[in-house]
Amino acid sequence: MPATNPIWGELDSLLERRQAEGLDRHRKCWVPRSPRLIVSDDGCSLLHFGSNDYLCLGWNREQESSAAPEVSGYCNSGRYGAGASPSISGYTPDHAALVSELALLCGAEDAVLFPSGYSANVGVVSALAGETDVIFSDRLNHASLIDGCRLSKARIVVYPHGDLVELEKLIRTYRNQGKRGFVVTDSVFSMDGDLADLRRVVELCEQFDLTAIVDEAHATGIYGPQGGGLVQHLGIGSDRLVKIGTLSKSIGAIGGFVAGPRVLIRWLVNFARPYIYSTSLPIPVVQFARRSIRLLREMERQRVQLRESSFQLRATLREHGHRVGGGDSPIVSIYASGVEAVVGWSLRLRERGFYVPAIRPPTVPVDSCLLRVSLNLSHTEEDLRMLVEACRF
Ligand SMILES: Cc1ncc(COP(=O)(O)O)c(C=O)c1O
């Protein structure tokens, strides 16, 4: 068929330009062999430092064999898809049980499920904030929070990453430009792996009549005595907090959730569009997530161990002259001087038997290209030692 639609030609030349800038993304097939090993498209087995399944619960074989009717009478019904959105008929006893378990995990009155963490972020911010409101947003927030802010049509004030002194100044200047006010932040930043100073964020919210919307995607399972997240870890109890999480990282499944006061959840059930207009999570996914949460609550020793190894890895990389992100989360970022450098480093690591993804714009600003090393419980001390050795570029 002759090509007549000019849009395809236009897109093609834009993609060519992107490729020339080293920013093109294309799909590669990876075969996961274990939490520790992944096989690349050219058949090489690599040590896997590119997964968010920090506690390896996405692999838990014990979970599969214990697909027990005790979890729910629906286990053996043969039903996979929920068949409808939650407000029609897609909210089953399994979904309700998971909601209660998530509320308990986060120490909240209630919770609500979303199809993904992405849609939870978009849905919450756009349901709570509107054109008459103001949002203060960390510069390095996850794309889904940024998209939620844009969709809300609120006035958006971006503050420099983690700079709460500057945030306070901006709040003093712009707070009165919105009726409702929000501070929106990741708790563990998804690419840099550092932590937000949530105590100070909440203090500012209390002082200036704001609500904090906190994305705990990478903190759930990793922080808090029961894995409830960084808010739990820091012992912050404030009704100025809205906690968002995902089932896709430490819980090893898929789906997003929000935990908070009953009235918040009621509001979201009525106004969060990704909740209302998407089909509920598949039932086996919900059951899998429930079993992960049960295991995760008891994994305090492993949480501490993972954070200690992450902290130690940062220290060792620094001793070797690398510029490394702060904190003790399992996301260890190694900064490079630009797109070419970071892509080159990632390729060299691959040749040396390690998979460590290169993170480039638009995911991070051009001055913050980084190698994102994700640790999980399957990595041994020897794996980390070999990784540091391989990072001599
Ligand atoms: C901080 C953060 N929030 C939200 C998301 C989106 O979560 P999900 O993958 O469950 O849609 C991610 C995932 O990349 C993330 O890193």
Short mmCIF file of C-alpha atoms and ligand atoms in Angstrom, two decimals:
data_model
loop_
_atom_site.label_atom_id
_atom_site.label_comp_id
_atom_site.label_asym_id
_atom_site.label_seq_id
_atom_site.Cartn_x
_atom_site.Cartn_y
_atom_site.Cartn_z
CA MET A 1 0.00 0.00 0.00
CA PRO A 2 1.52 3.40 -0.92
CA ALA A 3 2.27 5.58 2.11
CA THR A 4 -0.02 8.62 2.03
CA ASN A 5 -0.25 9.69 5.64
CA PRO A 6 2.58 12.23 6.21
CA ILE A 7 2.52 11.73 10.00
CA TRP A 8 4.53 8.47 9.76
CA GLY A 9 7.34 10.16 7.82
CA GLU A 10 7.45 12.99 10.36
CA LEU A 11 7.61 10.59 13.29
CA ASP A 12 10.30 8.59 11.56
CA SER A 13 12.60 11.60 11.13
CA LEU A 14 12.03 12.69 14.74
CA LEU A 15 12.97 9.20 15.91
CA GLU A 16 16.08 9.23 13.73
CA ARG A 17 17.13 12.47 15.38
CA ARG A 18 16.51 10.97 18.81
CA GLN A 19 18.63 7.97 17.91
CA ALA A 20 21.47 10.27 16.82
CA GLU A 21 21.31 11.89 20.28
CA GLY A 22 21.68 8.49 21.96
CA LEU A 23 18.16 8.72 23.42
CA ASP A 24 16.26 6.16 21.36
CA ARG A 25 14.51 3.40 23.32
CA HIS A 26 13.68 0.08 21.79
CA ARG A 27 12.28 -3.17 23.08
CA LYS A 28 14.71 -5.91 24.01
CA CYS A 29 13.70 -9.33 25.25
CA TRP A 30 15.08 -10.36 28.62
CA VAL A 31 14.65 -13.83 30.05
CA PRO A 32 14.61 -13.76 33.84
CA ARG A 33 16.26 -16.92 35.20
CA SER A 34 16.24 -16.10 38.90
CA PRO A 35 16.22 -12.92 41.02
CA ARG A 36 19.99 -12.91 40.50
CA LEU A 37 20.38 -13.82 36.83
CA ILE A 38 18.88 -12.55 33.60
CA VAL A 39 19.58 -13.63 30.02
CA SER A 40 19.94 -10.86 27.43
CA ASP A 41 18.65 -10.95 23.85
CA ASP A 42 22.07 -12.16 22.65
CA GLY A 43 21.94 -15.16 25.01
CA CYS A 44 24.36 -13.88 27.68
CA SER A 45 23.62 -14.67 31.28
CA LEU A 46 24.13 -11.52 33.36
CA LEU A 47 24.12 -10.71 37.07
CA HIS A 48 20.85 -8.83 37.40
CA PHE A 49 20.95 -5.35 38.95
CA GLY A 50 17.94 -4.02 37.07
CA SER A 51 14.84 -5.18 38.94
CA ASN A 52 12.63 -3.52 41.56
CA ASP A 53 11.71 -6.87 43.09
CA TYR A 54 13.91 -6.02 46.08
CA LEU A 55 12.69 -8.76 48.41
CA CYS A 56 12.49 -11.35 45.60
CA LEU A 57 8.83 -11.94 46.42
CA GLY A 58 7.92 -11.87 42.72
CA TRP A 59 9.70 -15.22 42.57
CA ASN A 60 8.41 -16.87 45.64
CA ARG A 61 7.70 -20.49 44.70
CA GLU A 62 6.31 -21.18 48.13
CA GLN A 63 3.59 -18.69 47.27
CA GLU A 64 2.56 -20.61 44.17
CA SER A 65 2.27 -23.91 45.95
CA SER A 66 0.29 -22.28 48.72
CA ALA A 67 -2.40 -21.01 46.35
CA ALA A 68 -4.69 -22.19 49.07
CA PRO A 69 -8.44 -21.85 49.31
CA GLU A 70 -7.88 -20.43 52.82
CA VAL A 71 -7.00 -17.14 51.10
CA SER A 72 -10.38 -16.95 49.44
CA GLY A 73 -13.16 -19.16 48.25
CA TYR A 74 -12.55 -17.75 44.78
CA CYS A 75 -9.11 -19.35 44.35
CA ASN A 76 -10.35 -22.31 42.37
CA SER A 77 -13.12 -20.58 40.50
CA GLY A 78 -10.95 -20.45 37.37
CA ARG A 79 -11.63 -16.74 37.00
CA TYR A 80 -8.65 -14.62 35.99
CA GLY A 81 -9.80 -11.16 34.91
CA ALA A 82 -12.06 -9.25 37.29
CA GLY A 83 -14.38 -8.62 34.35
CA ALA A 84 -15.37 -5.02 35.15
CA SER A 85 -14.36 -1.85 36.93
CA PRO A 86 -14.68 -1.87 40.72
CA SER A 87 -17.89 0.15 40.76
CA ILE A 88 -19.64 -2.27 38.40
CA SER A 89 -18.77 -5.84 39.46
CA GLY A 90 -14.96 -5.98 39.62
CA TYR A 91 -14.61 -5.61 43.39
CA THR A 92 -14.49 -9.16 44.77
CA PRO A 93 -13.91 -10.48 48.30
CA ASP A 94 -10.24 -10.88 47.36
CA HIS A 95 -10.00 -7.21 46.42
CA ALA A 96 -11.75 -6.22 49.65
CA ALA A 97 -9.39 -8.40 51.71
CA LEU A 98 -6.32 -6.91 50.00
CA VAL A 99 -7.64 -3.41 50.67
CA SER A 100 -7.98 -4.18 54.41
CA GLU A 101 -4.51 -5.73 54.50
CA LEU A 102 -2.95 -2.70 52.80
CA ALA A 103 -4.71 -0.33 55.21
CA LEU A 104 -3.35 -2.39 58.10
CA LEU A 105 0.15 -2.48 56.58
CA CYS A 106 0.17 1.31 56.31
CA GLY A 107 -1.58 1.97 59.62
CA ALA A 108 -4.39 3.78 57.76
CA GLU A 109 -8.16 3.80 58.19
CA ASP A 110 -8.81 2.58 54.68
CA ALA A 111 -7.20 1.96 51.29
CA VAL A 112 -8.16 1.71 47.62
CA LEU A 113 -6.63 -0.23 44.72
CA PHE A 114 -5.65 1.11 41.30
CA PRO A 115 -4.60 -0.76 38.14
CA SER A 116 -0.99 0.45 38.57
CA GLY A 117 1.17 2.74 40.67
CA TYR A 118 1.27 5.11 37.72
CA SER A 119 -2.50 5.42 37.58
CA ALA A 120 -2.72 5.76 41.38
CA ASN A 121 -0.43 8.80 41.25
CA VAL A 122 -2.23 10.37 38.32
CA GLY A 123 -5.62 9.61 39.86
CA VAL A 124 -4.91 10.88 43.37
CA VAL A 125 -3.27 14.18 42.45
CA SER A 126 -5.88 15.03 39.82
CA ALA A 127 -8.77 14.06 42.11
CA LEU A 128 -7.55 16.17 45.04
CA ALA A 129 -6.16 19.27 43.32
CA GLY A 130 -7.94 21.52 40.83
CA GLU A 131 -7.46 24.82 39.03
CA THR A 132 -7.93 26.92 42.15
CA ASP A 133 -5.16 25.07 44.03
CA VAL A 134 -1.37 25.13 44.29
CA ILE A 135 1.02 22.16 44.23
CA PHE A 136 4.66 22.23 45.35
CA SER A 137 6.46 19.41 43.54
CA ASP A 138 10.03 18.06 43.93
CA ARG A 139 12.00 18.42 40.69
CA LEU A 140 12.89 14.72 40.62
CA ASN A 141 9.42 13.31 41.29
CA HIS A 142 8.33 10.28 39.30
CA ALA A 143 6.74 11.00 35.90
CA SER A 144 3.34 9.78 37.14
CA LEU A 145 3.24 12.41 39.89
CA ILE A 146 4.27 15.04 37.37
CA ASP A 147 1.50 13.93 35.00
CA GLY A 148 -1.02 13.99 37.87
CA CYS A 149 0.02 17.56 38.67
CA ARG A 150 -0.39 18.62 35.04
CA LEU A 151 -3.76 16.93 34.72
CA SER A 152 -5.05 18.65 37.85
CA LYS A 153 -4.63 22.11 36.22
CA ALA A 154 -3.45 23.44 39.58
CA ARG A 155 -0.66 26.01 39.77
CA ILE A 156 2.55 23.93 39.91
CA VAL A 157 5.61 25.23 41.76
CA VAL A 158 8.64 22.98 41.27
CA TYR A 159 11.24 23.08 44.07
CA PRO A 160 14.89 21.98 43.69
CA HIS A 161 15.34 18.31 44.56
CA GLY A 162 15.27 17.71 48.32
CA ASP A 163 15.83 21.41 49.10
CA LEU A 164 13.30 22.08 51.83
CA VAL A 165 14.78 25.47 52.71
CA GLU A 166 13.94 26.58 49.19
CA LEU A 167 10.58 24.82 49.46
CA GLU A 168 9.73 26.87 52.53
CA LYS A 169 10.62 30.09 50.69
CA LEU A 170 8.43 29.07 47.75
CA ILE A 171 5.57 28.15 50.07
CA ARG A 172 5.80 31.57 51.72
CA THR A 173 5.64 33.20 48.27
CA TYR A 174 3.00 31.08 46.53
CA ARG A 175 0.86 29.40 49.19
CA ASN A 176 -1.80 32.08 49.10
CA GLN A 177 -2.20 31.63 45.35
CA GLY A 178 -4.16 28.41 45.86
CA LYS A 179 -7.15 27.50 47.97
CA ARG A 180 -5.97 23.99 48.73
CA GLY A 181 -2.22 23.45 48.87
CA PHE A 182 -0.20 20.24 48.40
CA VAL A 183 3.41 19.11 48.64
CA VAL A 184 3.98 16.17 46.29
CA THR A 185 7.06 13.97 46.65
CA ASP A 186 8.48 10.47 46.21
CA SER A 187 9.59 9.09 49.59
CA VAL A 188 12.42 7.06 48.01
CA PHE A 189 13.33 8.74 44.73
CA SER A 190 12.96 6.22 41.96
CA MET A 191 16.15 6.92 40.02
CA ASP A 192 18.50 8.56 42.53
CA GLY A 193 17.49 6.26 45.39
CA ASP A 194 17.79 8.98 48.04
CA LEU A 195 15.13 9.75 50.64
CA ALA A 196 12.82 12.72 51.10
CA ASP A 197 12.97 14.44 54.49
CA LEU A 198 9.37 13.52 55.21
CA ARG A 199 9.40 14.81 58.80
CA ARG A 200 10.21 18.30 57.58
CA VAL A 201 7.74 18.03 54.70
CA VAL A 202 4.97 17.22 57.18
CA GLU A 203 6.05 20.05 59.51
CA LEU A 204 5.80 22.49 56.61
CA CYS A 205 2.39 21.08 55.72
CA GLU A 206 1.18 21.60 59.29
CA GLN A 207 2.63 25.11 59.46
CA PHE A 208 1.22 26.32 56.12
CA ASP A 209 -2.03 24.35 55.84
CA LEU A 210 -0.91 21.96 53.12
CA THR A 211 -1.43 18.24 52.46
CA ALA A 212 1.53 15.98 51.65
CA ILE A 213 1.02 13.45 48.86
CA VAL A 214 3.81 10.90 49.28
CA ASP A 215 4.65 8.19 46.75
CA GLU A 216 6.00 5.20 48.70
CA ALA A 217 6.51 3.04 45.58
CA HIS A 218 10.12 2.12 46.42
CA ALA A 219 9.74 2.35 50.21
CA THR A 220 6.96 -0.19 50.69
CA GLY A 221 8.49 -3.44 51.97
CA ILE A 222 11.88 -1.80 52.51
CA TYR A 223 11.23 0.64 55.35
CA GLY A 224 9.13 0.38 58.49
CA PRO A 225 9.16 -2.44 61.04
CA GLN A 226 6.42 -4.21 59.05
CA GLY A 227 7.41 -2.92 55.64
CA GLY A 228 4.72 -0.21 55.63
CA GLY A 229 7.13 2.36 54.12
CA LEU A 230 9.23 5.36 55.08
CA VAL A 231 6.35 7.14 56.84
CA GLN A 232 6.02 4.12 59.15
CA HIS A 233 9.81 3.89 59.54
CA LEU A 234 9.97 7.52 60.71
CA GLY A 235 6.93 7.07 62.97
CA ILE A 236 5.11 10.01 61.39
CA GLY A 237 1.48 10.17 62.42
CA SER A 238 -0.30 13.07 60.76
CA ASP A 239 -3.61 13.46 59.01
CA ARG A 240 -1.84 15.75 56.55
CA LEU A 241 -0.44 12.72 54.72
CA VAL A 242 -1.75 10.80 51.72
CA LYS A 243 0.28 7.64 51.06
CA ILE A 244 0.47 6.08 47.63
CA GLY A 245 2.13 2.74 46.95
CA THR A 246 2.49 0.09 44.33
CA LEU A 247 2.18 -3.69 44.30
CA SER A 248 4.72 -3.87 41.47
CA LYS A 249 8.03 -3.48 43.31
CA SER A 250 8.68 -5.19 46.68
CA ILE A 251 5.29 -6.92 46.57
CA GLY A 252 6.31 -8.50 43.26
CA ALA A 253 2.94 -8.22 41.48
CA ILE A 254 1.18 -5.33 39.68
CA GLY A 255 -1.24 -2.63 40.80
CA GLY A 256 -1.26 0.58 42.84
CA PHE A 257 -2.90 1.61 46.07
CA VAL A 258 -3.62 4.59 48.27
CA ALA A 259 -3.94 4.45 52.06
CA GLY A 260 -5.34 7.18 54.27
CA PRO A 261 -8.37 8.52 56.11
CA ARG A 262 -11.79 7.03 55.27
CA VAL A 263 -13.01 10.28 53.76
CA LEU A 264 -10.04 10.40 51.37
CA ILE A 265 -10.74 6.89 50.12
CA ARG A 266 -14.44 7.69 49.69
CA TRP A 267 -13.46 10.75 47.66
CA LEU A 268 -11.15 8.73 45.42
CA VAL A 269 -13.78 6.04 44.86
CA ASN A 270 -16.02 8.86 43.60
CA PHE A 271 -13.56 11.06 41.73
CA ALA A 272 -10.29 9.28 40.82
CA ARG A 273 -10.82 8.61 37.14
CA PRO A 274 -8.24 5.80 36.66
CA TYR A 275 -9.99 3.96 39.51
CA ILE A 276 -13.48 4.49 38.15
CA TYR A 277 -12.82 3.86 34.47
CA SER A 278 -10.40 0.89 34.51
CA THR A 279 -11.05 -2.79 35.06
CA SER A 280 -10.11 -4.08 38.50
CA LEU A 281 -6.91 -6.03 39.00
CA PRO A 282 -7.04 -9.72 37.99
CA ILE A 283 -7.98 -11.98 40.89
CA PRO A 284 -4.80 -14.17 40.89
CA VAL A 285 -2.74 -10.96 41.01
CA VAL A 286 -4.69 -9.84 44.06
CA GLN A 287 -4.22 -13.22 45.74
CA PHE A 288 -0.51 -13.18 44.94
CA ALA A 289 -0.17 -9.67 46.40
CA ARG A 290 -1.99 -10.76 49.56
CA ARG A 291 0.46 -13.59 50.11
CA SER A 292 3.43 -11.28 49.46
CA ILE A 293 2.17 -8.83 52.06
CA ARG A 294 1.79 -11.62 54.59
CA LEU A 295 5.44 -12.62 53.99
CA LEU A 296 6.76 -9.09 53.77
CA ARG A 297 5.46 -8.08 57.19
CA GLU A 298 7.72 -10.72 58.74
CA MET A 299 10.86 -9.75 56.80
CA GLU A 300 12.33 -7.10 59.08
CA ARG A 301 15.69 -8.89 59.32
CA GLN A 302 15.95 -9.01 55.49
CA ARG A 303 14.91 -5.34 55.18
CA VAL A 304 17.68 -4.27 57.54
CA GLN A 305 20.19 -6.52 55.76
CA LEU A 306 19.30 -5.10 52.35
CA ARG A 307 19.58 -1.51 53.56
CA GLU A 308 22.93 -2.27 55.22
CA SER A 309 24.35 -3.81 52.03
CA SER A 310 23.08 -0.85 50.01
CA PHE A 311 24.69 1.60 52.42
CA GLN A 312 27.94 -0.36 52.31
CA LEU A 313 27.94 -0.54 48.50
CA ARG A 314 27.55 3.26 48.32
CA ALA A 315 30.51 3.71 50.69
CA THR A 316 32.72 1.34 48.69
CA LEU A 317 31.83 2.95 45.36
CA ARG A 318 32.67 6.36 46.84
CA GLU A 319 36.04 5.02 48.02
CA HIS A 320 36.64 4.02 44.39
CA GLY A 321 36.04 7.60 43.29
CA HIS A 322 32.45 7.36 42.05
CA ARG A 323 29.84 10.02 42.59
CA VAL A 324 27.00 8.14 44.25
CA GLY A 325 23.49 9.05 45.50
CA GLY A 326 22.75 9.21 49.24
CA GLY A 327 20.63 7.18 51.66
CA ASP A 328 20.38 3.46 52.27
CA SER A 329 17.62 2.38 49.86
CA PRO A 330 18.34 -0.56 47.52
CA ILE A 331 18.53 1.88 44.57
CA VAL A 332 22.18 2.87 44.30
CA SER A 333 22.80 5.53 41.66
CA ILE A 334 26.23 6.09 40.12
CA TYR A 335 26.36 9.43 38.31
CA ALA A 336 27.97 9.84 34.89
CA SER A 337 28.95 12.96 33.01
CA GLY A 338 26.36 12.66 30.23
CA VAL A 339 24.37 10.43 27.89
CA GLU A 340 27.34 9.02 26.01
CA ALA A 341 29.27 8.20 29.19
CA VAL A 342 26.39 6.46 30.93
CA VAL A 343 25.43 4.39 27.88
CA GLY A 344 29.11 3.42 27.44
CA TRP A 345 29.41 2.40 31.11
CA SER A 346 26.28 0.27 30.95
CA LEU A 347 27.55 -1.48 27.80
CA ARG A 348 30.94 -2.13 29.35
CA LEU A 349 29.29 -3.63 32.43
CA ARG A 350 27.23 -5.84 30.18
CA GLU A 351 30.39 -7.10 28.47
CA ARG A 352 31.74 -7.87 31.96
CA GLY A 353 28.63 -9.90 32.88
CA PHE A 354 26.43 -7.37 34.72
CA TYR A 355 23.11 -5.85 33.80
CA VAL A 356 22.89 -2.29 35.17
CA PRO A 357 20.56 0.02 33.23
CA ALA A 358 21.68 3.45 32.03
CA ILE A 359 19.18 6.17 32.97
CA ARG A 360 19.04 9.10 30.54
CA PRO A 361 16.75 12.02 29.71
CA PRO A 362 13.83 12.42 29.77
CA THR A 363 13.72 10.11 32.81
CA VAL A 364 16.41 12.25 34.50
CA PRO A 365 17.74 15.74 33.66
CA VAL A 366 20.71 15.68 31.28
CA ASP A 367 23.07 16.71 34.10
CA SER A 368 22.01 13.68 36.18
CA CYS A 369 22.53 10.68 33.87
CA LEU A 370 23.16 7.66 36.06
CA LEU A 371 23.66 3.94 36.32
CA ARG A 372 20.83 2.60 38.44
CA VAL A 373 21.99 -0.37 40.51
CA SER A 374 19.00 -2.15 42.10
CA LEU A 375 19.94 -4.53 44.87
CA ASN A 376 17.84 -7.45 45.98
CA LEU A 377 18.10 -10.15 48.61
CA SER A 378 19.62 -12.68 46.21
CA HIS A 379 22.82 -10.67 45.68
CA THR A 380 25.79 -11.97 47.64
CA GLU A 381 28.69 -9.99 49.10
CA GLU A 382 30.84 -11.50 46.36
CA ASP A 383 28.39 -10.22 43.68
CA LEU A 384 28.74 -6.70 45.05
CA ARG A 385 32.51 -6.97 45.28
CA MET A 386 32.67 -8.09 41.63
CA LEU A 387 30.32 -5.26 40.61
CA VAL A 388 32.58 -2.65 42.24
CA GLU A 389 35.58 -4.18 40.44
CA ALA A 390 33.70 -4.10 37.13
CA CYS A 391 32.86 -0.42 37.67
CA ARG A 392 36.45 0.64 36.83
CA PHE A 393 35.70 2.53 33.63
C1 LIG B 1 8.32 6.39 42.29
C2 LIG B 1 7.42 5.61 41.39
N1 LIG B 1 6.11 5.85 41.45
C3 LIG B 1 5.25 5.16 40.67
C4 LIG B 1 5.68 4.22 39.78
C5 LIG B 1 4.71 3.53 38.90
O1 LIG B 1 4.41 2.28 39.46
P1 LIG B 1 3.87 1.09 38.55
O2 LIG B 1 5.04 0.52 37.84
O3 LIG B 1 3.24 0.18 39.53
O4 LIG B 1 2.88 1.69 37.61
C6 LIG B 1 7.03 3.93 39.70
C7 LIG B 1 7.50 2.87 38.76
O5 LIG B 1 8.31 2.99 37.96
C8 LIG B 1 7.92 4.66 40.50
O6 LIG B 1 9.24 4.44 40.41
#
